[in-house]
mmCIF file of C-alpha atoms and ligand atoms in Angstrom:
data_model
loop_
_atom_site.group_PDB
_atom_site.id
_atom_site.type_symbol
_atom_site.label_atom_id
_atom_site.label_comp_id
_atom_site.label_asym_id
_atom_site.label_seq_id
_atom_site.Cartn_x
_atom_site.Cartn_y
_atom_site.Cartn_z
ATOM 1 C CA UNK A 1 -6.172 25.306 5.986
ATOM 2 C CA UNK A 2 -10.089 25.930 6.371
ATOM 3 C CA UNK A 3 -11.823 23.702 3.697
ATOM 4 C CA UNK A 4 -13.326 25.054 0.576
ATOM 5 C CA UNK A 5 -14.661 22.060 -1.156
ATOM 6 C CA UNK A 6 -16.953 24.403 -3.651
ATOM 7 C CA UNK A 7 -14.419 27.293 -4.157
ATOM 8 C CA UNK A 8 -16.442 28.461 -0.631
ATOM 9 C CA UNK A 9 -15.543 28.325 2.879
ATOM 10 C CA UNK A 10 -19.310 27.348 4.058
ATOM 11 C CA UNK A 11 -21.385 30.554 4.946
ATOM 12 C CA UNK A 12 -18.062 32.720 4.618
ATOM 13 C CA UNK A 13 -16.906 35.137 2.614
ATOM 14 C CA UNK A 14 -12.993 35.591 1.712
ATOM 15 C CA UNK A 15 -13.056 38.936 4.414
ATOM 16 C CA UNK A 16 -14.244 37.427 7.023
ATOM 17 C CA UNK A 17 -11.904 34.207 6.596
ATOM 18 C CA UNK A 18 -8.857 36.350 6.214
ATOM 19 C CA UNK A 19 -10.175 38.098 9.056
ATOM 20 C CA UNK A 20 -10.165 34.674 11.416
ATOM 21 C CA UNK A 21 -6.348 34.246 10.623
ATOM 22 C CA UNK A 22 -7.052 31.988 7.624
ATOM 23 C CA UNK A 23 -3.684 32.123 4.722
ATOM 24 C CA UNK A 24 -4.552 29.274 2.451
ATOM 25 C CA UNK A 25 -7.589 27.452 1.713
ATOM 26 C CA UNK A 26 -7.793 24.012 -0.005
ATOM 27 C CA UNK A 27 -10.485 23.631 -2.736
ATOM 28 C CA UNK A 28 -11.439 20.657 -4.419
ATOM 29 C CA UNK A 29 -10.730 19.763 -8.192
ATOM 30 C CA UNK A 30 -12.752 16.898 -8.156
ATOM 31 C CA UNK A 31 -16.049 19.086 -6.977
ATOM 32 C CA UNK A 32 -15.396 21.818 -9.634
ATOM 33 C CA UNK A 33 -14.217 20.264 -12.496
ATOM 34 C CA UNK A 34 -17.968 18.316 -12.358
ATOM 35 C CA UNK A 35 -19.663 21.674 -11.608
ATOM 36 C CA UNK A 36 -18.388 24.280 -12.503
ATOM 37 C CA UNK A 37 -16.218 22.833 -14.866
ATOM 38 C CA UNK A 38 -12.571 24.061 -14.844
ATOM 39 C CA UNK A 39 -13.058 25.945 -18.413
ATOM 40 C CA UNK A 40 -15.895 28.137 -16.675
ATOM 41 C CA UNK A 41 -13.308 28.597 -13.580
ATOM 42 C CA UNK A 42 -10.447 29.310 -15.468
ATOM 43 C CA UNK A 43 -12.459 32.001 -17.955
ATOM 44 C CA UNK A 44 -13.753 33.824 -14.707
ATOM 45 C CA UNK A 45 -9.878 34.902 -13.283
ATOM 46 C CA UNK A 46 -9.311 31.286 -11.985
ATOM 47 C CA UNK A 47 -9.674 30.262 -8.658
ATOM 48 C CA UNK A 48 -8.624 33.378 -7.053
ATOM 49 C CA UNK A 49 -10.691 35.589 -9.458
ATOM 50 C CA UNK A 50 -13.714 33.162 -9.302
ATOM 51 C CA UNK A 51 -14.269 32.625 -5.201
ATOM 52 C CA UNK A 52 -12.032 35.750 -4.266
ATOM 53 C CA UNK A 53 -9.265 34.590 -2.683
ATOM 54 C CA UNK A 54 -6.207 36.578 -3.276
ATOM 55 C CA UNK A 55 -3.999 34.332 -1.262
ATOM 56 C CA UNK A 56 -2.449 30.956 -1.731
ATOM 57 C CA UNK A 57 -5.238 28.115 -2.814
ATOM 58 C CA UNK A 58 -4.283 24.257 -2.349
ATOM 59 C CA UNK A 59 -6.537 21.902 -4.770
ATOM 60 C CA UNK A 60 -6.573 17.951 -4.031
ATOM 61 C CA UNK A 61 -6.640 16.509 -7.210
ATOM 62 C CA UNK A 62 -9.544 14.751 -7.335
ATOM 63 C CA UNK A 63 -9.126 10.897 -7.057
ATOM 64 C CA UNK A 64 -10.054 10.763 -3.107
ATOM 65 C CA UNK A 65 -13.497 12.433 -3.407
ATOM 66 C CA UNK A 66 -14.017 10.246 -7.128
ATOM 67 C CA UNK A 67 -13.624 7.294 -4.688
ATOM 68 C CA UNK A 68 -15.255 8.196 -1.639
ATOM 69 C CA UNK A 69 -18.211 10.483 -3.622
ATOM 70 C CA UNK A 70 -18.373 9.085 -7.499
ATOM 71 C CA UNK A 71 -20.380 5.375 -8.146
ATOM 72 C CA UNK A 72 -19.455 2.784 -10.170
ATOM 73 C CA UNK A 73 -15.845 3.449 -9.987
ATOM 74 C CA UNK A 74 -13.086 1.373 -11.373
ATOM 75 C CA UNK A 75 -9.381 1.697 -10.817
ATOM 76 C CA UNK A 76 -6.959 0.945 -13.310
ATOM 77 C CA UNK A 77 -3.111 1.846 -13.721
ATOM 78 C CA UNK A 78 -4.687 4.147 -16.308
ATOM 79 C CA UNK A 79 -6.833 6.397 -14.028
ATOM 80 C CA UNK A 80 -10.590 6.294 -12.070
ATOM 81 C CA UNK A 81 -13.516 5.915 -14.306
ATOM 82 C CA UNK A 82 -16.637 7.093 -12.537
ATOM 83 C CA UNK A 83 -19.988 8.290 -11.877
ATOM 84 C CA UNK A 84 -20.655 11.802 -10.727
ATOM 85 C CA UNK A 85 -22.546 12.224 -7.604
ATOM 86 C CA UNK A 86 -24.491 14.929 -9.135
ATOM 87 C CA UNK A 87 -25.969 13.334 -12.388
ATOM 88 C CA UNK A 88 -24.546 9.735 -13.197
ATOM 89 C CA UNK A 89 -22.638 11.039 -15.976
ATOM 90 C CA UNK A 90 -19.036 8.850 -16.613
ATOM 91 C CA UNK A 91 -15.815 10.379 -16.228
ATOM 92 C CA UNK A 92 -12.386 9.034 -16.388
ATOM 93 C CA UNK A 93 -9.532 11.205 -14.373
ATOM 94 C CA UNK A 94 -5.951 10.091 -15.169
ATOM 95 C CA UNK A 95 -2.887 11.157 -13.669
ATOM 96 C CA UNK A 96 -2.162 14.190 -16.272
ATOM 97 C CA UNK A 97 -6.123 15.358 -16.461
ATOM 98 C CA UNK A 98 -6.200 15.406 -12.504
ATOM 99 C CA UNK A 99 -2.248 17.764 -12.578
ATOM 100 C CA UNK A 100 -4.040 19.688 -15.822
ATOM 101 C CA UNK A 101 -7.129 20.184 -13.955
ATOM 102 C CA UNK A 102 -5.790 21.863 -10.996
ATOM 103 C CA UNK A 103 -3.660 23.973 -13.550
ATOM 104 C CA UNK A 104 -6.390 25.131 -14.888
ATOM 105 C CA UNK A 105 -7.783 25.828 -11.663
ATOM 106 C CA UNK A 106 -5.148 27.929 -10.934
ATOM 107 C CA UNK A 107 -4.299 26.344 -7.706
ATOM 108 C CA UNK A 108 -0.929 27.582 -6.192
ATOM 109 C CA UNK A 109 -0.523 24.022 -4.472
ATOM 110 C CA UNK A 110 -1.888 20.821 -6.385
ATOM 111 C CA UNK A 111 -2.045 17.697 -5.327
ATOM 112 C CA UNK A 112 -0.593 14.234 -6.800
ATOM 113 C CA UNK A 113 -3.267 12.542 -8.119
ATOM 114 C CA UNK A 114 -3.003 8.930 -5.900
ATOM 115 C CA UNK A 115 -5.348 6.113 -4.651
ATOM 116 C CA UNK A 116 -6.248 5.995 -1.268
ATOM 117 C CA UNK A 117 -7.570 2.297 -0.518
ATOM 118 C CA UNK A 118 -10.466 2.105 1.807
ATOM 119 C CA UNK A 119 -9.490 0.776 5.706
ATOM 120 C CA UNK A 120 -9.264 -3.317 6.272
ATOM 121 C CA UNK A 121 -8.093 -3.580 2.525
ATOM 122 C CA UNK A 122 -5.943 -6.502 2.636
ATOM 123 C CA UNK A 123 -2.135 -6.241 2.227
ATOM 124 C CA UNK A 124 -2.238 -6.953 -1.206
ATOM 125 C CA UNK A 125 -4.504 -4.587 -2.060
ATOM 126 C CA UNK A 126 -3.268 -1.828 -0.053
ATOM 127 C CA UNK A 127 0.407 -2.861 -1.903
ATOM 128 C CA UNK A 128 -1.251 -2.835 -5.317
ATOM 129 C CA UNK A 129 -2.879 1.051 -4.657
ATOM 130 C CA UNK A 130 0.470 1.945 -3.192
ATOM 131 C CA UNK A 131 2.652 1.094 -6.226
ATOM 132 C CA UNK A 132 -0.113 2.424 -8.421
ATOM 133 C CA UNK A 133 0.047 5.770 -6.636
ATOM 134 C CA UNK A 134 3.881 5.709 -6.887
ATOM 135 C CA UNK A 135 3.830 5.484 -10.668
ATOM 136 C CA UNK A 136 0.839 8.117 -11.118
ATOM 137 C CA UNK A 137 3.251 10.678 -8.609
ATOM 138 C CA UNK A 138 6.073 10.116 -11.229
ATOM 139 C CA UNK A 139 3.460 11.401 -14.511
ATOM 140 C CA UNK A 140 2.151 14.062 -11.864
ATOM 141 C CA UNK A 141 5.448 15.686 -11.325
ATOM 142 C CA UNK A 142 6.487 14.991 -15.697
ATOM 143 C CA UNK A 143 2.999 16.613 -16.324
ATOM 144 C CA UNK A 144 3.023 19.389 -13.725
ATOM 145 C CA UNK A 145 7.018 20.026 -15.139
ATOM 146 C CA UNK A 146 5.916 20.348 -18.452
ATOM 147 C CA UNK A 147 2.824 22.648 -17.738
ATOM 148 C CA UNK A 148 4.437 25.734 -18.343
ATOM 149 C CA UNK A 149 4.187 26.079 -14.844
ATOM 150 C CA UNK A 150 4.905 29.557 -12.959
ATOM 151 C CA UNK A 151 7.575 30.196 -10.279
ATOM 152 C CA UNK A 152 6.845 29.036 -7.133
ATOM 153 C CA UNK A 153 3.296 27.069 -7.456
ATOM 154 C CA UNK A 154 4.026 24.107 -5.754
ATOM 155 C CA UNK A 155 3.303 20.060 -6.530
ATOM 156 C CA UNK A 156 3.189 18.081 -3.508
ATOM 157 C CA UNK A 157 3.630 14.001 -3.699
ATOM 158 C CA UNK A 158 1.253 11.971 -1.341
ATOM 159 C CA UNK A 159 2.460 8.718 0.830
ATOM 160 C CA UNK A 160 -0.074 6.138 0.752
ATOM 161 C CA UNK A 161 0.716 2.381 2.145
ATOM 162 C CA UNK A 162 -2.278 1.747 4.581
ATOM 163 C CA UNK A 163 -1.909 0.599 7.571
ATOM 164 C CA UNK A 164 1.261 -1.875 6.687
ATOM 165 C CA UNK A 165 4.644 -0.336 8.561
ATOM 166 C CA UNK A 166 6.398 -2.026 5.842
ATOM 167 C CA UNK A 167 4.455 -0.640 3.104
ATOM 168 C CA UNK A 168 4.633 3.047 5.032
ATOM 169 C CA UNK A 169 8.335 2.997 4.705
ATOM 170 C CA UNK A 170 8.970 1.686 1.252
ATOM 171 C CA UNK A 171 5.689 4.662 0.046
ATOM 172 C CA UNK A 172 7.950 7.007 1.688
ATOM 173 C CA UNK A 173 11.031 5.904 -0.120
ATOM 174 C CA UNK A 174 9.156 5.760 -3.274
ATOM 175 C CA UNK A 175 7.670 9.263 -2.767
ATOM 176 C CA UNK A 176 10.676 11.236 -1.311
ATOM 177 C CA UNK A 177 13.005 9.907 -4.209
ATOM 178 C CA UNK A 178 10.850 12.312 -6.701
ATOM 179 C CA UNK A 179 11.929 15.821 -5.959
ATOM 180 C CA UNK A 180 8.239 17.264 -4.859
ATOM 181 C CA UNK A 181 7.788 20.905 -3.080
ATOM 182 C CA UNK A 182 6.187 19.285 -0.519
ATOM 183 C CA UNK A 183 5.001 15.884 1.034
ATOM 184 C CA UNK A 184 1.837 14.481 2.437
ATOM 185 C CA UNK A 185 0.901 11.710 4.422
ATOM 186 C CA UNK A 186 -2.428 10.460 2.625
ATOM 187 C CA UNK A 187 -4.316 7.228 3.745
ATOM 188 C CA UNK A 188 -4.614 8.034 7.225
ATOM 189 C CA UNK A 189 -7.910 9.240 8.918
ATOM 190 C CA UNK A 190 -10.090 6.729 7.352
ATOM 191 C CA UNK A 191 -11.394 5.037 10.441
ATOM 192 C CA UNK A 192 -8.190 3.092 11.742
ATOM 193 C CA UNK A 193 -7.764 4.305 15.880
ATOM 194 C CA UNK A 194 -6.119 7.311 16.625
ATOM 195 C CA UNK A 195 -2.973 5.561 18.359
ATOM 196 C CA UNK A 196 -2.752 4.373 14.653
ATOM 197 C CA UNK A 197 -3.566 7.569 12.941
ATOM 198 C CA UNK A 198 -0.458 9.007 15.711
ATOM 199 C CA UNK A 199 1.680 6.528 14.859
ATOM 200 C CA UNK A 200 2.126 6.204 11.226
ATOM 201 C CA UNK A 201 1.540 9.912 10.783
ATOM 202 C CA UNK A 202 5.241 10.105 13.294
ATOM 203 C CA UNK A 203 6.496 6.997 11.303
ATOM 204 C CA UNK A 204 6.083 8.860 7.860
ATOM 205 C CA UNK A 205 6.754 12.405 8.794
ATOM 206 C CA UNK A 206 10.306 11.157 10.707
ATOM 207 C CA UNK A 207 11.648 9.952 7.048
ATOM 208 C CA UNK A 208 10.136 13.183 5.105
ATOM 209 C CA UNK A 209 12.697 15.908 4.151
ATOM 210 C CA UNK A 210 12.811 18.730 7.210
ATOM 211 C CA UNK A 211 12.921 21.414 5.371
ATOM 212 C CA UNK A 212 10.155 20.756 2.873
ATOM 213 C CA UNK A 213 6.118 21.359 4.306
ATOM 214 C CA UNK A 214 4.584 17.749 5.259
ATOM 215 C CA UNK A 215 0.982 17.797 5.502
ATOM 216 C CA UNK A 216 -0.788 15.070 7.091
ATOM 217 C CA UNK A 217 -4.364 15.231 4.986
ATOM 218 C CA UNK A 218 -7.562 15.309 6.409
ATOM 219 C CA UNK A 219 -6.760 16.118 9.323
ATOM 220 C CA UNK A 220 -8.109 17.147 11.817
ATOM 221 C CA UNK A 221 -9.529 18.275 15.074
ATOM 222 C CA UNK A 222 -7.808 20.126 17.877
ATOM 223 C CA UNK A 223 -6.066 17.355 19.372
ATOM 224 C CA UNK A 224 -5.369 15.962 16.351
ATOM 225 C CA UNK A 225 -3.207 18.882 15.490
ATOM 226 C CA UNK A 226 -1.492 19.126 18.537
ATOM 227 C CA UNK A 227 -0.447 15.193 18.251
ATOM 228 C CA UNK A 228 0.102 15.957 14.512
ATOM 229 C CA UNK A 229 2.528 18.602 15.172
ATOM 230 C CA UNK A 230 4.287 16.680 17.978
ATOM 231 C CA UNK A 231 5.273 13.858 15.390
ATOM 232 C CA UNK A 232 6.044 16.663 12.868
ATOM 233 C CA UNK A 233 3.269 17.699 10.712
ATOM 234 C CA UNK A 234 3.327 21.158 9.117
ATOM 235 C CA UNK A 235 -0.232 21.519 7.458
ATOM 236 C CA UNK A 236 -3.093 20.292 7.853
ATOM 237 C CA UNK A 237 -6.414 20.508 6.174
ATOM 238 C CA UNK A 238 -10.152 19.471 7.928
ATOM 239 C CA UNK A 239 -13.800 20.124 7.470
ATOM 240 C CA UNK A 240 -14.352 19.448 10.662
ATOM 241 C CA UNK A 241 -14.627 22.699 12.603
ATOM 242 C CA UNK A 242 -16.650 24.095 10.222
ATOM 243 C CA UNK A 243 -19.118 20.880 9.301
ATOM 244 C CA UNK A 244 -19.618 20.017 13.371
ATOM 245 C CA UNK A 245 -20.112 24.236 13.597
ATOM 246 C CA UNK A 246 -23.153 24.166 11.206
ATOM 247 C CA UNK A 247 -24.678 21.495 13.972
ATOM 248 C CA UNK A 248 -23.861 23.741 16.773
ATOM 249 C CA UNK A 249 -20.840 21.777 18.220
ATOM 250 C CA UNK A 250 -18.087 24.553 19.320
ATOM 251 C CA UNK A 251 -14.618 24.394 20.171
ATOM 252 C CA UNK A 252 -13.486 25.605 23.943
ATOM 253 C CA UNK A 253 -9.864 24.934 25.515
ATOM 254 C CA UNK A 254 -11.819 22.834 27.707
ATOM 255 C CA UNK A 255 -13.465 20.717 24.380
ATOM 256 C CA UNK A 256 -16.077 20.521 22.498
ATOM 257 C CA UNK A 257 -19.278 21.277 23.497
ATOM 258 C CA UNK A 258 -22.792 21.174 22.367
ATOM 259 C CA UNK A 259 -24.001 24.725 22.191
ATOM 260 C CA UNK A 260 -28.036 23.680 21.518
ATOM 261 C CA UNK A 261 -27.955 21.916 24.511
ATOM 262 C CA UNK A 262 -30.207 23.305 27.645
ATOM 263 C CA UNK A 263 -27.418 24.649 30.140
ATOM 264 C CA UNK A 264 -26.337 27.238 27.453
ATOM 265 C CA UNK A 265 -29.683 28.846 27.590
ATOM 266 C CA UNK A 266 -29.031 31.529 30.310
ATOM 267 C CA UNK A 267 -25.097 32.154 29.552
ATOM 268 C CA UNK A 268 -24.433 35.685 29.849
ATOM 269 C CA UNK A 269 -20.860 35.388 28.895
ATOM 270 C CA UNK A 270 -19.667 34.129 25.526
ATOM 271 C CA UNK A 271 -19.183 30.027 24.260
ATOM 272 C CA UNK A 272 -15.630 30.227 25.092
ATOM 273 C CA UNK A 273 -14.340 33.216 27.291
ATOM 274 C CA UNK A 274 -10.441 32.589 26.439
ATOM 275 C CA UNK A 275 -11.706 33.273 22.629
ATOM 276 C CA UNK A 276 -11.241 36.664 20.543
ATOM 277 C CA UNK A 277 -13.151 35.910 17.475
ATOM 278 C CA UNK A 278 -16.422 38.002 15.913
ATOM 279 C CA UNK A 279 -18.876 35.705 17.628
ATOM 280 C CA UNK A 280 -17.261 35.659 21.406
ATOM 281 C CA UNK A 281 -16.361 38.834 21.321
ATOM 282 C CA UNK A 282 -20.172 40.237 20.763
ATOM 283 C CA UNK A 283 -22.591 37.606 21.507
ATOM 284 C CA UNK A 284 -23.510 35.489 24.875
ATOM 285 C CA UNK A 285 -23.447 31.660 24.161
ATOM 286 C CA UNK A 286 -27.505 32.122 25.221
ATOM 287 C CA UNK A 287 -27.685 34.392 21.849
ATOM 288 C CA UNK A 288 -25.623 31.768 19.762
ATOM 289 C CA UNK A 289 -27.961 29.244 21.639
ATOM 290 C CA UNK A 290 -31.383 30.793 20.730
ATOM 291 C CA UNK A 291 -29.891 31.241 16.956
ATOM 292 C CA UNK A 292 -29.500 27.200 16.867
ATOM 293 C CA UNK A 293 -32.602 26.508 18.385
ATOM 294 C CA UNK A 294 -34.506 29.179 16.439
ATOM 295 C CA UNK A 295 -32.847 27.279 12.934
ATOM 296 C CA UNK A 296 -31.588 31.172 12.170
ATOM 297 C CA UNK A 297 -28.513 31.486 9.927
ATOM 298 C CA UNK A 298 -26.547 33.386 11.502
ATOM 299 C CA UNK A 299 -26.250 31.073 14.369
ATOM 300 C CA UNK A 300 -23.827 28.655 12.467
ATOM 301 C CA UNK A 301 -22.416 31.286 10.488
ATOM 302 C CA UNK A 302 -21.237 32.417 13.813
ATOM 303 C CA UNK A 303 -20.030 29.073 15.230
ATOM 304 C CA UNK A 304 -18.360 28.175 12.004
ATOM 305 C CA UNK A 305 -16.262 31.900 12.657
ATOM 306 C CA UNK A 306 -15.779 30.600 16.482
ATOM 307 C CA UNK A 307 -14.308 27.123 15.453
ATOM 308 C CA UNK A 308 -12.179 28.039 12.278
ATOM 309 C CA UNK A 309 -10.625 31.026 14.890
ATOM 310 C CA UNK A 310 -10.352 28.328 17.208
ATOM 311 C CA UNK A 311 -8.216 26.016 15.254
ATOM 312 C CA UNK A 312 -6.089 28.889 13.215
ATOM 313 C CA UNK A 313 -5.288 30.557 16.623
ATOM 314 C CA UNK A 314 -4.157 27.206 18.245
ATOM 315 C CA UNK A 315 -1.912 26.749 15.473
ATOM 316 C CA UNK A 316 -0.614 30.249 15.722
ATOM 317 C CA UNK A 317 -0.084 29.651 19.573
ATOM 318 C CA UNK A 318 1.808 26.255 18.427
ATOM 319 C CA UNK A 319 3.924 28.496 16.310
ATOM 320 C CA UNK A 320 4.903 31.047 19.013
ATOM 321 C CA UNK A 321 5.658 28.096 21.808
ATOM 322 C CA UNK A 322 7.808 26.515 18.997
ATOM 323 C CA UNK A 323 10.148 29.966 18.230
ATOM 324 C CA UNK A 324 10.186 29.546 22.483
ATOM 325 C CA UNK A 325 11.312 26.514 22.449
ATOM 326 C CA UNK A 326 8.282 24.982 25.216
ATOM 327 C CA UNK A 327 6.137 23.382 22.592
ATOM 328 C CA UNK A 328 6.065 20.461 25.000
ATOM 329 C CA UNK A 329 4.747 22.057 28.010
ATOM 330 C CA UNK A 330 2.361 23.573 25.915
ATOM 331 C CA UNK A 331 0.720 20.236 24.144
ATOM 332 C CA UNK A 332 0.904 18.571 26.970
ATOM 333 C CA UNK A 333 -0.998 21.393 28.768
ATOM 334 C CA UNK A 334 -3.433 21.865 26.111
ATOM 335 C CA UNK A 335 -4.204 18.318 25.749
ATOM 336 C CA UNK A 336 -4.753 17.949 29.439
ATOM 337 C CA UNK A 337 -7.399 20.229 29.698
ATOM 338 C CA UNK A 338 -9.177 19.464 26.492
ATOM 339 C CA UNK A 339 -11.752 16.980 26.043
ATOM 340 C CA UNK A 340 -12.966 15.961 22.241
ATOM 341 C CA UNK A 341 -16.280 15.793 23.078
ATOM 342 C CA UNK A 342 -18.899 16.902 26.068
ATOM 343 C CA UNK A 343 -21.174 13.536 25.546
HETATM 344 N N1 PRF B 1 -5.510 11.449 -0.654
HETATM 345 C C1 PRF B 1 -5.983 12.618 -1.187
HETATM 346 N N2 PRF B 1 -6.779 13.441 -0.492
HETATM 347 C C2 PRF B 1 -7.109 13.105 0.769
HETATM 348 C C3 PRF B 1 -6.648 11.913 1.372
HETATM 349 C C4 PRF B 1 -5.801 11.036 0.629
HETATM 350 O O1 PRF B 1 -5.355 9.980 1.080
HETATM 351 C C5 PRF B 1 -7.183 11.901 2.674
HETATM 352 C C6 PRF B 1 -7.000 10.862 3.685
HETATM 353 N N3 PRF B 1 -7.404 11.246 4.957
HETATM 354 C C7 PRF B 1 -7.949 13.068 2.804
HETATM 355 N N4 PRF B 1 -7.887 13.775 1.656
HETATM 356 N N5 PRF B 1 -5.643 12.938 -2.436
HETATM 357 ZN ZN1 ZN B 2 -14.788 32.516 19.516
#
């Protein structure tokens, strides 16, 4: 899912994304409910109406980005009170504000609202966000039941539980008891290794229902995918190809590689010749070059089009070697060649 924090997919419009291969975007509820403001959304056609995106929109509810963005927070079984990042003004999100938000928003897939505890939190404290995001899934799903909701939006429960196996497998108990649409697997991607990150993503995903969407959030670059697949992932959701893209870094099935840099200067042929997006099928990597260098705009508008193809068309070729049953040769082969960065 490209990422579109701000009910935007940065320096995109809604043709052009559909246009890359894109199907759903994820917004953010925390973002727009401070600005915005969900009333202004939801009196402008929603989120669809508002950012014009007629297909499916997937909201996180809010309580990640209060942590990670808000000041002066404080987590209680009741909710997170915080500061915005934008003017200091206090805000409390509960469990039925953060489900009534993203109603409001429109969203076609909302998000539990959960607690995900910072990396190196002890075990206690990782156990105490767990069982708190455990309760809050239970008055998600009673809230999001009761919201009049229409056929077929979707609620999805998060696993939290750190980096405790223990705690992994009882959050996955605890999560998969409550009938969701879908399940994540929250928590992960917060600076533990990627041999972690691998691992508990496989641990969690093995014990998630098969024929329900698990999304491992966050997540991630084009490895990342690949390895998130292999264990068993379904969606994922990442602001990395188009945040590096804005600093010139470009995806190629050799890696990533640093388009500003010197040896791209003279390159008659595009970033990535295996590519069939906008910006590789018209422009040399010199032009996308001299646009970085020059500070123009359309020089990350086109490497943000380059990456974002980059990612949706590796998960379309994942698809097709799945249905043909040689997903294995292909990751393996993929992951061979690719290197995550050219430093
Ligand atoms: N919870 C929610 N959103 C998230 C995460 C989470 O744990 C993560 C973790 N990588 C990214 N976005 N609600
Ligand atoms: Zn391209």
């Amino acid at each position: 899912m490209p990422v579109a924090t701000q009910a935007t997919v940065k320096s995109l419009t809604p043709e052009e994304v559909a246009g890359i291969g894109g199907r759903v975007v994820l917004s953010n509820a925390y973002h727009l409910y401070l600005r915005p403001g969900v009333q202004t959304v939801s009196s402008l056609g929603g989120l669809h109406g508002f950012m014009r995106w007629p297909g499916p929109i997937l909201t996180d509810s809010g309580g990640f980005q209060a942590f990670s963005m808000g000041s002066l927070r404080k987590v209680t079984d009741a909710g997170i009170r915080f500061r915005s990042h934008l003017d200091g003004s206090e805000h409390h999100f509960t469990p039925e504000l953060a489900t009534m938000n993203q109603v409001g928003l429109g969203a076609d897939i909302i998000m539990c609202f959960d607690q995900c505890i910072a990396y190196g939190a002890s075990e206690r404290q990782v156990r105490q966000a767990m069982e708190r995001t455990h309760r809050w899934a239970a008055q998600c799903h009673r809230v999001h039941r009761d919201s009049g909701a229409w056929p077929g939006r979707a609620l999805f429960g998060i696993v939290q539980g750190g980096t405790f196996s223990h705690l992994r497998d009882e959050s996955t108990q605890a999560i998969t008891a409550i009938p969701f649409d879908g399940y994540a697997v929250g928590g992960l991607a917060v600076g533990e290794d990627k041999e972690q990150l691998y691992g508990f993503t496989g641990q969690v995903a093995a014990q998630l229902p098969q024929d329900k969407p698990r999304y491992l959030m966050g997540v991630g670059s084009p490895e990342d995918l690949v390895e998130g697949v292999a264990r068993g992932i379904d969606m994922f959701d990442c602001a990395l190809p188009t945040r590096v893209a804005r600093n010139g870094a470009m995806f190629t099935p050799d890696g990533r590689v640093d388009v500003t840099k010197r040896r791209f200067a003279e390159q008659h042929g595009p970033v990535d010749e295996e590519c069939d997006c906008y910006a590789c099928a018209n422009y040399s990597a010199a032009y996308v070059h001299h646009l970085f260098r020059a500070k123009e705009i359309l020089g990350l508008r086109l490497a943000s089009t380059h990456n974002l193809r980059f990612v949706l068309r590796l998960m379309e070729r994942i698809r097709e070697a799945i249905l043909e049953e040689r997903f294995t040769s292909f990751s393996r082969e993929f992951l061979d060649r690719y290197r995550p960065t050219d430093e």
